[in-house]
Coordinates of C-alpha atoms in Angstrom, one line a residue:
Chain P
M1 CA 74.1 199.8 -27.2
S2 CA 77.2 199.6 -24.1
I3 CA 75.9 199.1 -20.3
A4 CA 73.2 201.9 -18.7
A5 CA 75.1 203.6 -16.1
T6 CA 72.3 202.7 -13.1
P7 CA 72.6 204.5 -10.0
K8 CA 73.4 201.9 -6.7
P9 CA 70.5 200.1 -6.3
P10 CA 68.0 199.6 -4.9
Y11 CA 66.1 200.8 -8.6
Y12 CA 63.9 199.0 -10.6
A13 CA 64.1 197.0 -14.3
A14 CA 61.4 196.4 -16.9
I15 CA 62.6 193.2 -18.4
F16 CA 60.9 193.4 -22.0
S17 CA 61.5 189.8 -23.8
S18 CA 59.9 189.3 -27.1
V19 CA 60.0 186.9 -30.5
R20 CA 58.7 189.3 -33.5
T21 CA 56.3 188.3 -36.1
E22 CA 57.6 188.5 -39.6
G23 CA 58.0 191.9 -41.9
D24 CA 57.7 195.3 -41.8
D25 CA 60.8 196.1 -40.0
D26 CA 61.5 199.6 -41.2
A27 CA 58.3 200.5 -39.7
Y28 CA 59.1 198.7 -36.9
G29 CA 63.0 200.0 -36.3
A30 CA 61.4 203.4 -36.3
M31 CA 58.4 203.2 -34.0
G32 CA 60.9 201.1 -31.3
E33 CA 63.4 204.4 -31.6
A34 CA 60.2 206.6 -31.5
M35 CA 59.4 205.2 -28.1
A36 CA 62.9 204.6 -26.8
G37 CA 63.1 208.7 -27.1
L38 CA 59.8 208.9 -25.2
A39 CA 61.0 206.6 -22.4
M40 CA 64.2 208.9 -21.9
Q41 CA 62.0 212.1 -21.7
Q42 CA 59.6 210.4 -18.7
P43 CA 60.4 210.7 -14.6
G44 CA 62.4 208.0 -13.1
F45 CA 63.9 206.6 -16.3
L46 CA 67.5 206.0 -16.0
G47 CA 68.8 204.2 -19.2
F48 CA 68.3 201.0 -21.0
E49 CA 70.0 198.1 -22.9
F50 CA 68.8 196.4 -26.0
S51 CA 69.7 193.5 -28.0
A52 CA 68.0 191.6 -30.7
D53 CA 69.3 188.6 -31.9
T54 CA 68.4 188.6 -36.0
P55 CA 67.8 185.5 -37.6
E56 CA 65.9 184.2 -34.6
R57 CA 63.8 187.3 -34.5
F58 CA 64.1 187.4 -30.3
S59 CA 65.2 190.6 -28.4
L60 CA 65.6 192.0 -25.2
F61 CA 64.8 195.6 -23.8
I62 CA 65.4 196.7 -20.5
S63 CA 64.7 199.6 -19.1
Y64 CA 65.6 200.9 -15.7
W65 CA 63.8 203.4 -13.5
K66 CA 64.0 205.2 -9.8
K67 CA 61.0 203.1 -8.7
D68 CA 57.7 201.2 -10.0
S69 CA 55.3 203.7 -10.0
D70 CA 57.5 205.4 -12.6
I71 CA 57.0 202.2 -14.6
K72 CA 53.7 202.4 -14.1
R73 CA 52.7 206.0 -15.0
W74 CA 55.0 205.1 -18.5
K75 CA 52.9 202.2 -19.1
Q76 CA 49.9 204.4 -19.5
I77 CA 51.7 207.5 -21.6
G78 CA 49.0 208.3 -25.0
E79 CA 51.6 207.4 -27.3
H80 CA 53.0 204.2 -25.6
L81 CA 49.7 202.7 -25.7
E82 CA 49.4 203.0 -29.4
A83 CA 52.4 201.4 -29.5
Q84 CA 51.6 198.7 -27.4
R85 CA 48.4 198.1 -29.1
N86 CA 49.9 198.1 -32.6
G87 CA 53.2 195.8 -30.7
K88 CA 50.7 192.9 -30.2
E89 CA 48.3 193.7 -33.5
R90 CA 51.0 193.8 -35.7
W91 CA 55.0 193.0 -34.3
Y92 CA 54.8 190.7 -32.2
G93 CA 54.3 186.6 -31.0
A94 CA 54.8 186.0 -27.6
Y95 CA 55.8 188.6 -25.4
R96 CA 56.5 188.9 -21.6
I97 CA 57.3 192.0 -19.5
R98 CA 59.1 191.5 -16.3
I99 CA 59.2 193.9 -13.4
A100 CA 61.6 193.7 -11.0
K101 CA 63.3 195.3 -8.4
V102 CA 67.2 195.2 -8.8
E103 CA 68.4 194.8 -5.0
R104 CA 72.3 194.4 -6.5
D105 CA 74.7 195.1 -8.9
Y106 CA 78.0 194.3 -9.8
G107 CA 80.9 194.8 -12.4
R108 CA 83.0 197.1 -14.5
D109 CA 82.5 200.1 -16.7
Chain Q
M1 CA 65.7 181.3 -28.1
S2 CA 62.5 181.9 -27.2
I3 CA 60.6 183.4 -23.2
A4 CA 61.6 181.2 -20.6
A5 CA 58.5 179.8 -18.9
T6 CA 58.6 181.3 -15.4
P7 CA 56.3 180.4 -12.9
K8 CA 54.2 183.2 -11.3
P9 CA 56.8 186.6 -9.3
P10 CA 58.1 186.3 -6.7
Y11 CA 61.3 185.0 -8.1
Y12 CA 64.4 186.2 -9.0
A13 CA 66.8 187.1 -12.4
A14 CA 70.6 188.1 -13.1
I15 CA 71.1 190.3 -15.6
F16 CA 74.0 189.9 -17.4
S17 CA 74.9 193.1 -19.6
S18 CA 78.3 192.7 -21.8
V19 CA 80.2 194.0 -24.2
R20 CA 82.5 191.5 -26.2
T21 CA 86.6 192.4 -27.1
E22 CA 87.4 191.3 -30.3
G23 CA 88.4 187.6 -31.2
D24 CA 88.0 184.4 -30.4
D25 CA 84.5 183.9 -30.8
D26 CA 84.5 180.0 -30.8
A27 CA 86.3 179.0 -28.0
Y28 CA 83.9 181.9 -26.2
G29 CA 80.8 180.2 -27.7
A30 CA 81.6 177.1 -26.4
M31 CA 82.3 178.3 -23.2
G32 CA 78.7 180.1 -23.1
E33 CA 77.4 176.8 -24.4
A34 CA 78.8 174.8 -21.3
M35 CA 77.7 177.4 -18.9
A36 CA 74.1 177.7 -19.7
G37 CA 74.4 173.8 -19.8
L38 CA 75.6 173.7 -16.4
A39 CA 73.5 176.5 -15.0
M40 CA 69.9 174.2 -16.0
Q41 CA 71.5 172.0 -13.7
Q42 CA 71.8 173.7 -10.5
P43 CA 69.2 174.1 -8.1
G44 CA 66.7 177.1 -8.2
F45 CA 67.5 177.1 -12.1
L46 CA 63.8 178.7 -13.7
G47 CA 65.2 179.1 -17.2
F48 CA 67.3 181.5 -19.1
E49 CA 66.6 184.3 -21.9
F50 CA 70.0 185.5 -24.3
S51 CA 70.4 188.0 -26.8
A52 CA 73.4 189.0 -28.6
D53 CA 73.8 192.0 -31.0
T54 CA 76.5 190.4 -33.3
P55 CA 78.0 194.3 -35.1
E56 CA 78.1 195.9 -31.3
R57 CA 78.9 192.8 -29.4
F58 CA 76.4 194.3 -26.6
S59 CA 74.9 191.2 -25.4
L60 CA 72.5 190.1 -22.1
F61 CA 71.9 187.4 -20.7
I62 CA 69.0 186.9 -18.2
S63 CA 68.7 183.6 -16.2
Y64 CA 65.6 183.1 -13.6
W65 CA 66.2 181.7 -10.5
K66 CA 63.8 181.1 -7.2
K67 CA 65.5 182.3 -4.8
D68 CA 68.2 184.8 -4.1
S69 CA 70.6 182.2 -2.8
D70 CA 70.0 179.6 -5.6
I71 CA 71.8 182.8 -7.5
K72 CA 74.6 183.0 -4.8
R73 CA 75.5 179.3 -4.8
W74 CA 75.4 179.1 -8.8
K75 CA 78.2 182.1 -8.7
Q76 CA 80.4 179.9 -6.5
I77 CA 80.3 176.7 -8.7
G78 CA 84.0 175.5 -9.3
E79 CA 83.5 175.8 -13.0
H80 CA 81.8 179.1 -13.2
L81 CA 84.5 180.2 -11.1
E82 CA 86.9 179.7 -13.7
A83 CA 84.2 180.6 -16.5
Q84 CA 84.4 184.1 -14.4
R85 CA 87.7 184.6 -14.2
N86 CA 88.2 183.9 -18.2
G87 CA 85.6 186.3 -18.6
K88 CA 87.1 189.3 -16.9
E89 CA 90.4 188.6 -18.2
R90 CA 89.8 187.7 -22.0
W91 CA 85.7 187.8 -22.8
Y92 CA 85.1 191.3 -21.3
G93 CA 85.4 194.6 -21.7
A94 CA 82.4 196.1 -19.6
Y95 CA 80.2 194.1 -18.1
R96 CA 77.1 194.4 -15.3
I97 CA 75.2 192.0 -13.5
R98 CA 72.1 193.5 -12.0
I99 CA 70.0 190.7 -9.1
A100 CA 67.0 191.7 -9.3
K101 CA 63.3 190.7 -7.5
V102 CA 60.9 189.8 -10.1
E103 CA 57.7 191.4 -8.2
R104 CA 54.9 190.9 -11.4
D105 CA 55.0 189.8 -15.2
Y106 CA 52.6 189.8 -18.2
G107 CA 52.3 188.7 -21.4
R108 CA 51.1 186.2 -24.1
D109 CA 53.1 182.9 -24.8

């Protein structure tokens, strides 16, 4: 994983914070990879960053998008809806999704 | 780590993405804990979430704040300025900080 090469702000971030339940790591990993691959093909997708704390089962997944409407469209894609359903039923205990407008950024590449 | 108990939007997020250089993990951990403890005492602080992918040395640290001006003030605190300097010189290769306004959120606690 490396830092997403996002354009000059403004753009949008979907911050997905989750605590995993126990078990079935292989199927979860496959689902995650499939969803990341699918997200990359969506209009307005800019990049993503992911980090998982294995012992604590806490993870952060941030996807970056040109516009809020890109995030709303992505939320309604059929395979993504199924992944969301599986997520709620099988993979996640607590989770939160925050939609945020990136107003400024700085750093070093 | 658990999901930050943030209030109803709008509020602000400071998303800090970084790739660590090699070495000196103990001193880095101590600095991180000191800065997290100090951030918690600042006006407008709402909570934070952190996840580190150990083999890849990639990590995400998100702090949540009431207002953008709270983030600007925190950036200028003396001990934090020193940590930022150390970060640039010793701990981080690439890094990026994105300041974003959380417009909406949903999830399950």
